[in-house]
Amino acid sequence: MEDKTVKSVLLVFAMEAEAQPLIQALGLKEDAPPKILGPAPCLTFSGSHEGLNVHVVWNGKDRETGVDNVGTVPASLSTYLAVMAFKPDIVISAGTSGGFKAQGAAIGDVFLGTAVINHDRRIPLPNFDKYGIGYSLCLATPGLQSSLGLKQGVVSSGNSLDYTDKCMSIMEQHGVAVKEMEAAAIAWACNLFHVPLMCVKAVTDIVDGDRATAEEFLENLHSAAAALQSTLPRVLGQLAGRKLGEL
Ligand code: ADE
């Protein structure tokens, strides 16, 4: 990959509660006229931070139910369209996640992704098995990781808040540290454009713990979003003006 200087970053969020704190803290403005036309449901916001052009795409709300468009399908659509619109040097999949205490995760931690996989695409046919897992490396950022003191690990995506025994065995095989619902789809779209991906994921619940996920998630969503918000500007500050190869 060409060692370009990082001048613009696109952050992809699934939930409004995850995106809003950063939009407010950086004073990002909704792009008007819109950079992405309907019927795609995503919304974009832009501004700058420490000389970096910062763009946010949020997947928007589902027309039928009014809830955030979480999961892999809207995430790949938003990423594809926003990468075309903004041509970022780096994409960041940002949001909340379930953490594995076996990999050192605790509520409120913010993890950097080393790689992404899918845990709910089980296709036991030649080559489709590998396609299903969709293992994809994240941009290596060892300097950034150590200077911000972030934990790191493999991020696994699937379209359910819970998991089956088979999902769990795939996550264990890959030493997954955080489980969420979008990163692998975002990686798929990034790979089409050869744009490097980082994942920054705050932990709302413990996957290998004993609490009900939905309850623990709702209880910690706002504190995890705050942890995410305090970390993301520091991540952006580390990227500004640096070369991809020196992160
Ligand atoms: N987002 C936050 N916690 C999650 C979990 N346990 N699974 C999937 N997505 C999540």
PDB file of C-alpha atoms and ligand atoms in Angstrom:
ATOM      1  CA  MET A   1       0.000   0.000   0.000  1.00  0.00           C
ATOM      2  CA  GLU A   2       1.236   3.472  -0.891  1.00  0.00           C
ATOM      3  CA  ASP A   3       2.490   5.254   2.255  1.00  0.00           C
ATOM      4  CA  LYS A   4       0.241   8.279   2.049  1.00  0.00           C
ATOM      5  CA  THR A   5      -0.197  11.024   4.601  1.00  0.00           C
ATOM      6  CA  VAL A   6      -3.482  10.807   6.496  1.00  0.00           C
ATOM      7  CA  LYS A   7      -5.546  13.868   5.642  1.00  0.00           C
ATOM      8  CA  SER A   8      -9.093  12.559   5.854  1.00  0.00           C
ATOM      9  CA  VAL A   9     -10.882   9.964   7.937  1.00  0.00           C
ATOM     10  CA  LEU A  10     -14.381   8.472   7.700  1.00  0.00           C
ATOM     11  CA  LEU A  11     -15.996   7.096  10.864  1.00  0.00           C
ATOM     12  CA  VAL A  12     -18.866   4.630  10.394  1.00  0.00           C
ATOM     13  CA  PHE A  13     -21.446   4.316  13.197  1.00  0.00           C
ATOM     14  CA  ALA A  14     -24.556   2.148  13.425  1.00  0.00           C
ATOM     15  CA  MET A  15     -26.324   3.828  16.345  1.00  0.00           C
ATOM     16  CA  GLU A  16     -27.208   7.473  16.836  1.00  0.00           C
ATOM     17  CA  ALA A  17     -26.302   7.156  20.542  1.00  0.00           C
ATOM     18  CA  GLU A  18     -22.785   6.100  19.495  1.00  0.00           C
ATOM     19  CA  ALA A  19     -22.324   8.832  16.846  1.00  0.00           C
ATOM     20  CA  GLN A  20     -23.927  11.871  18.510  1.00  0.00           C
ATOM     21  CA  PRO A  21     -21.345  12.475  21.272  1.00  0.00           C
ATOM     22  CA  LEU A  22     -18.506  12.694  18.714  1.00  0.00           C
ATOM     23  CA  ILE A  23     -20.547  14.824  16.298  1.00  0.00           C
ATOM     24  CA  GLN A  24     -21.221  17.258  19.138  1.00  0.00           C
ATOM     25  CA  ALA A  25     -17.735  17.241  20.628  1.00  0.00           C
ATOM     26  CA  LEU A  26     -16.093  17.984  17.268  1.00  0.00           C
ATOM     27  CA  GLY A  27     -18.867  20.342  16.121  1.00  0.00           C
ATOM     28  CA  LEU A  28     -19.402  18.321  12.938  1.00  0.00           C
ATOM     29  CA  LYS A  29     -22.231  19.573  10.694  1.00  0.00           C
ATOM     30  CA  GLU A  30     -24.668  17.508   8.682  1.00  0.00           C
ATOM     31  CA  ASP A  31     -23.597  17.758   5.036  1.00  0.00           C
ATOM     32  CA  ALA A  32     -25.967  20.046   3.145  1.00  0.00           C
ATOM     33  CA  PRO A  33     -26.728  19.502   0.360  1.00  0.00           C
ATOM     34  CA  PRO A  34     -26.539  15.807   1.259  1.00  0.00           C
ATOM     35  CA  LYS A  35     -23.459  13.912   0.086  1.00  0.00           C
ATOM     36  CA  ILE A  36     -25.461  10.688  -0.150  1.00  0.00           C
ATOM     37  CA  LEU A  37     -28.841  10.817  -1.795  1.00  0.00           C
ATOM     38  CA  GLY A  38     -31.833   8.737  -0.746  1.00  0.00           C
ATOM     39  CA  PRO A  39     -33.288   6.221  -0.681  1.00  0.00           C
ATOM     40  CA  ALA A  40     -30.056   5.185   1.088  1.00  0.00           C
ATOM     41  CA  PRO A  41     -30.985   5.891   4.737  1.00  0.00           C
ATOM     42  CA  CYS A  42     -27.557   7.001   5.951  1.00  0.00           C
ATOM     43  CA  LEU A  43     -26.681  10.542   7.021  1.00  0.00           C
ATOM     44  CA  THR A  44     -23.261  12.197   6.883  1.00  0.00           C
ATOM     45  CA  PHE A  45     -21.592  14.879   8.994  1.00  0.00           C
ATOM     46  CA  SER A  46     -18.300  16.658   8.331  1.00  0.00           C
ATOM     47  CA  GLY A  47     -15.808  19.012   9.938  1.00  0.00           C
ATOM     48  CA  SER A  48     -12.188  19.033  11.010  1.00  0.00           C
ATOM     49  CA  HIS A  49     -10.072  18.102  13.997  1.00  0.00           C
ATOM     50  CA  GLU A  50      -6.383  18.939  14.411  1.00  0.00           C
ATOM     51  CA  GLY A  51      -6.127  19.676  10.689  1.00  0.00           C
ATOM     52  CA  LEU A  52      -7.724  16.359   9.705  1.00  0.00           C
ATOM     53  CA  ASN A  53     -10.876  16.284   7.564  1.00  0.00           C
ATOM     54  CA  VAL A  54     -13.342  14.233   9.604  1.00  0.00           C
ATOM     55  CA  HIS A  55     -16.454  12.650   8.125  1.00  0.00           C
ATOM     56  CA  VAL A  56     -19.056  10.597   9.955  1.00  0.00           C
ATOM     57  CA  VAL A  57     -21.601   8.325   8.336  1.00  0.00           C
ATOM     58  CA  TRP A  58     -24.431   7.021  10.498  1.00  0.00           C
ATOM     59  CA  ASN A  59     -26.652   4.282   9.101  1.00  0.00           C
ATOM     60  CA  GLY A  60     -29.852   6.193   9.898  1.00  0.00           C
ATOM     61  CA  LYS A  61     -33.161   4.784  11.118  1.00  0.00           C
ATOM     62  CA  ASP A  62     -35.318   1.962   9.808  1.00  0.00           C
ATOM     63  CA  ARG A  63     -38.480   3.385   8.223  1.00  0.00           C
ATOM     64  CA  GLU A  64     -40.747   0.609   9.546  1.00  0.00           C
ATOM     65  CA  THR A  65     -39.673   0.468  13.175  1.00  0.00           C
ATOM     66  CA  GLY A  66     -37.852   3.765  13.753  1.00  0.00           C
ATOM     67  CA  VAL A  67     -34.824   2.036  15.299  1.00  0.00           C
ATOM     68  CA  ASP A  68     -31.200   2.460  14.191  1.00  0.00           C
ATOM     69  CA  ASN A  69     -30.176   0.452  11.134  1.00  0.00           C
ATOM     70  CA  VAL A  70     -27.762  -1.875  12.933  1.00  0.00           C
ATOM     71  CA  GLY A  71     -26.141  -4.935  11.380  1.00  0.00           C
ATOM     72  CA  THR A  72     -24.068  -5.791   8.353  1.00  0.00           C
ATOM     73  CA  VAL A  73     -26.374  -4.865   5.456  1.00  0.00           C
ATOM     74  CA  PRO A  74     -26.785  -1.127   6.205  1.00  0.00           C
ATOM     75  CA  ALA A  75     -23.132  -0.935   7.311  1.00  0.00           C
ATOM     76  CA  SER A  76     -21.762  -2.086   3.962  1.00  0.00           C
ATOM     77  CA  LEU A  77     -24.148   0.190   2.053  1.00  0.00           C
ATOM     78  CA  SER A  78     -23.192   3.253   4.142  1.00  0.00           C
ATOM     79  CA  THR A  79     -19.502   2.486   3.888  1.00  0.00           C
ATOM     80  CA  TYR A  80     -19.601   1.951   0.135  1.00  0.00           C
ATOM     81  CA  LEU A  81     -21.476   5.188  -0.508  1.00  0.00           C
ATOM     82  CA  ALA A  82     -19.508   7.288   1.993  1.00  0.00           C
ATOM     83  CA  VAL A  83     -16.122   6.055   0.718  1.00  0.00           C
ATOM     84  CA  MET A  84     -17.228   7.043  -2.799  1.00  0.00           C
ATOM     85  CA  ALA A  85     -18.398  10.441  -1.557  1.00  0.00           C
ATOM     86  CA  PHE A  86     -15.435  11.361   0.693  1.00  0.00           C
ATOM     87  CA  LYS A  87     -12.492   9.264  -0.581  1.00  0.00           C
ATOM     88  CA  PRO A  88     -11.029   8.959   2.948  1.00  0.00           C
ATOM     89  CA  ASP A  89      -7.461   7.816   3.641  1.00  0.00           C
ATOM     90  CA  ILE A  90      -8.686   5.651   6.546  1.00  0.00           C
ATOM     91  CA  VAL A  91     -12.084   4.290   7.604  1.00  0.00           C
ATOM     92  CA  ILE A  92     -12.820   3.732  11.301  1.00  0.00           C
ATOM     93  CA  SER A  93     -15.592   1.360  12.359  1.00  0.00           C
ATOM     94  CA  ALA A  94     -16.579   2.909  15.687  1.00  0.00           C
ATOM     95  CA  GLY A  95     -19.165   1.774  18.193  1.00  0.00           C
ATOM     96  CA  THR A  96     -20.033  -0.499  21.058  1.00  0.00           C
ATOM     97  CA  SER A  97     -19.385  -4.189  21.457  1.00  0.00           C
ATOM     98  CA  GLY A  98     -19.587  -7.179  23.717  1.00  0.00           C
ATOM     99  CA  GLY A  99     -16.182  -7.995  25.228  1.00  0.00           C
ATOM    100  CA  PHE A 100     -14.654 -11.376  26.128  1.00  0.00           C
ATOM    101  CA  LYS A 101     -13.267 -11.429  29.629  1.00  0.00           C
ATOM    102  CA  ALA A 102     -11.138 -14.404  28.502  1.00  0.00           C
ATOM    103  CA  GLN A 103      -9.317 -11.875  26.291  1.00  0.00           C
ATOM    104  CA  GLY A 104      -9.007  -9.280  29.053  1.00  0.00           C
ATOM    105  CA  ALA A 105     -12.105  -7.176  28.275  1.00  0.00           C
ATOM    106  CA  ALA A 106     -13.982  -5.231  30.945  1.00  0.00           C
ATOM    107  CA  ILE A 107     -17.025  -2.937  30.709  1.00  0.00           C
ATOM    108  CA  GLY A 108     -16.009   0.535  29.490  1.00  0.00           C
ATOM    109  CA  ASP A 109     -12.742  -0.597  27.861  1.00  0.00           C
ATOM    110  CA  VAL A 110     -12.040   0.715  24.382  1.00  0.00           C
ATOM    111  CA  PHE A 111     -10.447  -1.824  22.032  1.00  0.00           C
ATOM    112  CA  LEU A 112      -8.548  -1.375  18.794  1.00  0.00           C
ATOM    113  CA  GLY A 113      -9.239  -4.126  16.247  1.00  0.00           C
ATOM    114  CA  THR A 114      -6.335  -6.155  14.894  1.00  0.00           C
ATOM    115  CA  ALA A 115      -8.514  -8.087  12.399  1.00  0.00           C
ATOM    116  CA  VAL A 116     -12.172  -8.746  11.718  1.00  0.00           C
ATOM    117  CA  ILE A 117     -14.142 -11.932  11.056  1.00  0.00           C
ATOM    118  CA  ASN A 118     -17.796 -12.965  10.679  1.00  0.00           C
ATOM    119  CA  HIS A 119     -19.028 -15.527  13.226  1.00  0.00           C
ATOM    120  CA  ASP A 120     -22.487 -16.134  11.721  1.00  0.00           C
ATOM    121  CA  ARG A 121     -21.611 -17.087   8.142  1.00  0.00           C
ATOM    122  CA  ARG A 122     -21.143 -20.843   8.319  1.00  0.00           C
ATOM    123  CA  ILE A 123     -20.852 -22.235   4.764  1.00  0.00           C
ATOM    124  CA  PRO A 124     -19.190 -25.688   4.783  1.00  0.00           C
ATOM    125  CA  LEU A 125     -18.423 -25.781   1.050  1.00  0.00           C
ATOM    126  CA  PRO A 126     -15.002 -25.543  -0.605  1.00  0.00           C
ATOM    127  CA  ASN A 127     -13.708 -21.942  -0.446  1.00  0.00           C
ATOM    128  CA  PHE A 128     -17.096 -20.653   0.726  1.00  0.00           C
ATOM    129  CA  ASP A 129     -16.042 -21.629   4.270  1.00  0.00           C
ATOM    130  CA  LYS A 130     -13.139 -19.145   4.050  1.00  0.00           C
ATOM    131  CA  TYR A 131     -15.361 -16.543   2.360  1.00  0.00           C
ATOM    132  CA  GLY A 132     -17.891 -16.955   5.174  1.00  0.00           C
ATOM    133  CA  ILE A 133     -15.347 -16.187   7.894  1.00  0.00           C
ATOM    134  CA  GLY A 134     -14.123 -13.222   5.812  1.00  0.00           C
ATOM    135  CA  TYR A 135     -10.955 -12.740   7.866  1.00  0.00           C
ATOM    136  CA  SER A 136      -9.528  -9.310   7.114  1.00  0.00           C
ATOM    137  CA  LEU A 137      -6.627  -7.517   8.811  1.00  0.00           C
ATOM    138  CA  CYS A 138      -7.067  -4.027  10.206  1.00  0.00           C
ATOM    139  CA  LEU A 139      -4.488  -1.311   9.606  1.00  0.00           C
ATOM    140  CA  ALA A 140      -1.540  -1.913  11.956  1.00  0.00           C
ATOM    141  CA  THR A 141      -1.220   1.043  14.358  1.00  0.00           C
ATOM    142  CA  PRO A 142       1.270  -0.106  17.026  1.00  0.00           C
ATOM    143  CA  GLY A 143       2.482   3.407  17.901  1.00  0.00           C
ATOM    144  CA  LEU A 144      -1.045   4.742  18.281  1.00  0.00           C
ATOM    145  CA  GLN A 145      -2.077   1.729  20.358  1.00  0.00           C
ATOM    146  CA  SER A 146       0.781   2.037  22.794  1.00  0.00           C
ATOM    147  CA  SER A 147       0.640   5.811  23.115  1.00  0.00           C
ATOM    148  CA  LEU A 148      -3.103   5.725  23.877  1.00  0.00           C
ATOM    149  CA  GLY A 149      -2.771   2.574  26.010  1.00  0.00           C
ATOM    150  CA  LEU A 150      -5.681   0.823  24.298  1.00  0.00           C
ATOM    151  CA  LYS A 151      -6.357  -2.903  24.507  1.00  0.00           C
ATOM    152  CA  GLN A 152      -6.432  -4.681  21.156  1.00  0.00           C
ATOM    153  CA  GLY A 153      -7.842  -7.848  19.649  1.00  0.00           C
ATOM    154  CA  VAL A 154      -9.894  -9.543  16.942  1.00  0.00           C
ATOM    155  CA  VAL A 155     -13.353  -8.084  16.248  1.00  0.00           C
ATOM    156  CA  SER A 156     -16.149 -10.463  15.225  1.00  0.00           C
ATOM    157  CA  SER A 157     -19.371  -9.439  13.495  1.00  0.00           C
ATOM    158  CA  GLY A 158     -22.765 -11.107  13.255  1.00  0.00           C
ATOM    159  CA  ASN A 159     -26.353  -9.993  12.848  1.00  0.00           C
ATOM    160  CA  SER A 160     -27.539 -11.015  16.317  1.00  0.00           C
ATOM    161  CA  LEU A 161     -27.025  -9.594  19.781  1.00  0.00           C
ATOM    162  CA  ASP A 162     -26.890 -13.169  21.058  1.00  0.00           C
ATOM    163  CA  TYR A 163     -25.000 -16.117  19.554  1.00  0.00           C
ATOM    164  CA  THR A 164     -25.362 -19.817  18.856  1.00  0.00           C
ATOM    165  CA  ASP A 165     -22.954 -22.512  20.124  1.00  0.00           C
ATOM    166  CA  LYS A 166     -21.452 -22.600  16.613  1.00  0.00           C
ATOM    167  CA  CYS A 167     -20.931 -18.824  16.610  1.00  0.00           C
ATOM    168  CA  MET A 168     -19.171 -19.152  19.973  1.00  0.00           C
ATOM    169  CA  SER A 169     -16.908 -21.926  18.760  1.00  0.00           C
ATOM    170  CA  ILE A 170     -15.864 -19.814  15.724  1.00  0.00           C
ATOM    171  CA  MET A 171     -15.195 -16.831  18.010  1.00  0.00           C
ATOM    172  CA  GLU A 172     -13.119 -19.011  20.357  1.00  0.00           C
ATOM    173  CA  GLN A 173     -11.124 -20.505  17.462  1.00  0.00           C
ATOM    174  CA  HIS A 174     -10.185 -16.998  16.324  1.00  0.00           C
ATOM    175  CA  GLY A 175      -9.445 -15.666  19.818  1.00  0.00           C
ATOM    176  CA  VAL A 176     -12.083 -12.956  19.421  1.00  0.00           C
ATOM    177  CA  ALA A 177     -11.850 -10.095  21.943  1.00  0.00           C
ATOM    178  CA  VAL A 178     -14.949  -8.103  20.956  1.00  0.00           C
ATOM    179  CA  LYS A 179     -18.231  -9.036  19.287  1.00  0.00           C
ATOM    180  CA  GLU A 180     -20.376  -6.537  17.426  1.00  0.00           C
ATOM    181  CA  MET A 181     -22.589  -6.284  14.339  1.00  0.00           C
ATOM    182  CA  GLU A 182     -20.876  -4.274  11.584  1.00  0.00           C
ATOM    183  CA  ALA A 183     -17.064  -4.288  11.348  1.00  0.00           C
ATOM    184  CA  ALA A 184     -16.665  -7.239   8.958  1.00  0.00           C
ATOM    185  CA  ALA A 185     -19.190  -5.717   6.555  1.00  0.00           C
ATOM    186  CA  ILE A 186     -17.398  -2.373   6.716  1.00  0.00           C
ATOM    187  CA  ALA A 187     -14.123  -4.212   6.015  1.00  0.00           C
ATOM    188  CA  TRP A 188     -15.674  -5.875   2.971  1.00  0.00           C
ATOM    189  CA  ALA A 189     -16.630  -2.502   1.471  1.00  0.00           C
ATOM    190  CA  CYS A 190     -13.244  -0.963   2.413  1.00  0.00           C
ATOM    191  CA  ASN A 191     -11.413  -3.822   0.707  1.00  0.00           C
ATOM    192  CA  LEU A 192     -13.260  -3.134  -2.559  1.00  0.00           C
ATOM    193  CA  PHE A 193     -11.740   0.360  -2.531  1.00  0.00           C
ATOM    194  CA  HIS A 194      -8.372  -0.670  -0.975  1.00  0.00           C
ATOM    195  CA  VAL A 195      -8.972   1.752   1.905  1.00  0.00           C
ATOM    196  CA  PRO A 196      -7.442   0.677   5.247  1.00  0.00           C
ATOM    197  CA  LEU A 197      -9.764   0.021   8.183  1.00  0.00           C
ATOM    198  CA  MET A 198      -9.374   0.625  11.893  1.00  0.00           C
ATOM    199  CA  CYS A 199     -11.904  -0.539  14.500  1.00  0.00           C
ATOM    200  CA  VAL A 200     -12.456   1.355  17.761  1.00  0.00           C
ATOM    201  CA  LYS A 201     -14.956  -0.483  19.970  1.00  0.00           C
ATOM    202  CA  ALA A 202     -16.153   0.312  23.489  1.00  0.00           C
ATOM    203  CA  VAL A 203     -17.367  -2.592  25.649  1.00  0.00           C
ATOM    204  CA  THR A 204     -20.978  -2.486  26.933  1.00  0.00           C
ATOM    205  CA  ASP A 205     -21.364  -6.123  28.023  1.00  0.00           C
ATOM    206  CA  ILE A 206     -19.366  -9.261  28.691  1.00  0.00           C
ATOM    207  CA  VAL A 207     -20.100 -12.057  26.212  1.00  0.00           C
ATOM    208  CA  ASP A 208     -18.546 -14.815  28.339  1.00  0.00           C
ATOM    209  CA  GLY A 209     -20.031 -13.436  31.558  1.00  0.00           C
ATOM    210  CA  ASP A 210     -23.180 -14.362  33.448  1.00  0.00           C
ATOM    211  CA  ARG A 211     -25.458 -11.348  32.821  1.00  0.00           C
ATOM    212  CA  ALA A 212     -28.210 -11.127  30.206  1.00  0.00           C
ATOM    213  CA  THR A 213     -26.669  -9.274  27.236  1.00  0.00           C
ATOM    214  CA  ALA A 214     -29.602  -6.975  26.410  1.00  0.00           C
ATOM    215  CA  GLU A 215     -29.922  -5.768  30.004  1.00  0.00           C
ATOM    216  CA  GLU A 216     -26.174  -5.234  30.426  1.00  0.00           C
ATOM    217  CA  PHE A 217     -25.970  -3.507  27.010  1.00  0.00           C
ATOM    218  CA  LEU A 218     -28.757  -1.027  27.817  1.00  0.00           C
ATOM    219  CA  GLU A 219     -27.325  -0.338  31.267  1.00  0.00           C
ATOM    220  CA  ASN A 220     -23.874   0.526  29.874  1.00  0.00           C
ATOM    221  CA  LEU A 221     -24.659   2.003  26.439  1.00  0.00           C
ATOM    222  CA  HIS A 222     -24.307   5.635  27.499  1.00  0.00           C
ATOM    223  CA  SER A 223     -21.163   5.182  29.593  1.00  0.00           C
ATOM    224  CA  ALA A 224     -19.533   3.144  26.809  1.00  0.00           C
ATOM    225  CA  ALA A 225     -20.540   5.821  24.264  1.00  0.00           C
ATOM    226  CA  ALA A 226     -18.866   8.383  26.563  1.00  0.00           C
ATOM    227  CA  ALA A 227     -15.694   6.259  26.732  1.00  0.00           C
ATOM    228  CA  LEU A 228     -15.771   6.022  22.946  1.00  0.00           C
ATOM    229  CA  GLN A 229     -16.221   9.780  22.672  1.00  0.00           C
ATOM    230  CA  SER A 230     -13.274  10.518  24.915  1.00  0.00           C
ATOM    231  CA  THR A 231     -11.045   8.105  22.963  1.00  0.00           C
ATOM    232  CA  LEU A 232     -11.961   8.946  19.350  1.00  0.00           C
ATOM    233  CA  PRO A 233     -10.590  12.539  19.312  1.00  0.00           C
ATOM    234  CA  ARG A 234      -7.312  11.177  20.727  1.00  0.00           C
ATOM    235  CA  VAL A 235      -7.229   8.526  17.977  1.00  0.00           C
ATOM    236  CA  LEU A 236      -7.866  11.216  15.339  1.00  0.00           C
ATOM    237  CA  GLY A 237      -5.121  13.375  16.881  1.00  0.00           C
ATOM    238  CA  GLN A 238      -2.661  10.490  16.451  1.00  0.00           C
ATOM    239  CA  LEU A 239      -3.622  10.057  12.782  1.00  0.00           C
ATOM    240  CA  ALA A 240      -3.491  13.700  11.711  1.00  0.00           C
ATOM    241  CA  GLY A 241      -0.686  14.378   9.248  1.00  0.00           C
ATOM    242  CA  ARG A 242       1.075  11.035   9.868  1.00  0.00           C
ATOM    243  CA  LYS A 243       1.935   8.535   7.172  1.00  0.00           C
ATOM    244  CA  LEU A 244      -0.066   5.285   7.107  1.00  0.00           C
ATOM    245  CA  GLY A 245       3.130   3.287   7.573  1.00  0.00           C
ATOM    246  CA  GLU A 246       4.236   5.157  10.700  1.00  0.00           C
ATOM    247  CA  LEU A 247       1.129   4.719  12.812  1.00  0.00           C
TER     248      LEU A 247
HETATM  249  N1  ADE B   1     -22.952  -4.479  20.702  1.00  0.00           N
HETATM  250  C1  ADE B   1     -22.757  -4.334  22.017  1.00  0.00           C
HETATM  251  N2  ADE B   1     -22.726  -5.534  22.639  1.00  0.00           N
HETATM  252  C2  ADE B   1     -22.895  -6.478  21.672  1.00  0.00           C
HETATM  253  C3  ADE B   1     -22.961  -7.887  21.675  1.00  0.00           C
HETATM  254  N3  ADE B   1     -22.844  -8.590  22.784  1.00  0.00           N
HETATM  255  N4  ADE B   1     -23.166  -8.499  20.482  1.00  0.00           N
HETATM  256  C4  ADE B   1     -23.279  -7.797  19.353  1.00  0.00           C
HETATM  257  N5  ADE B   1     -23.225  -6.467  19.299  1.00  0.00           N
HETATM  258  C5  ADE B   1     -23.037  -5.810  20.451  1.00  0.00           C
END
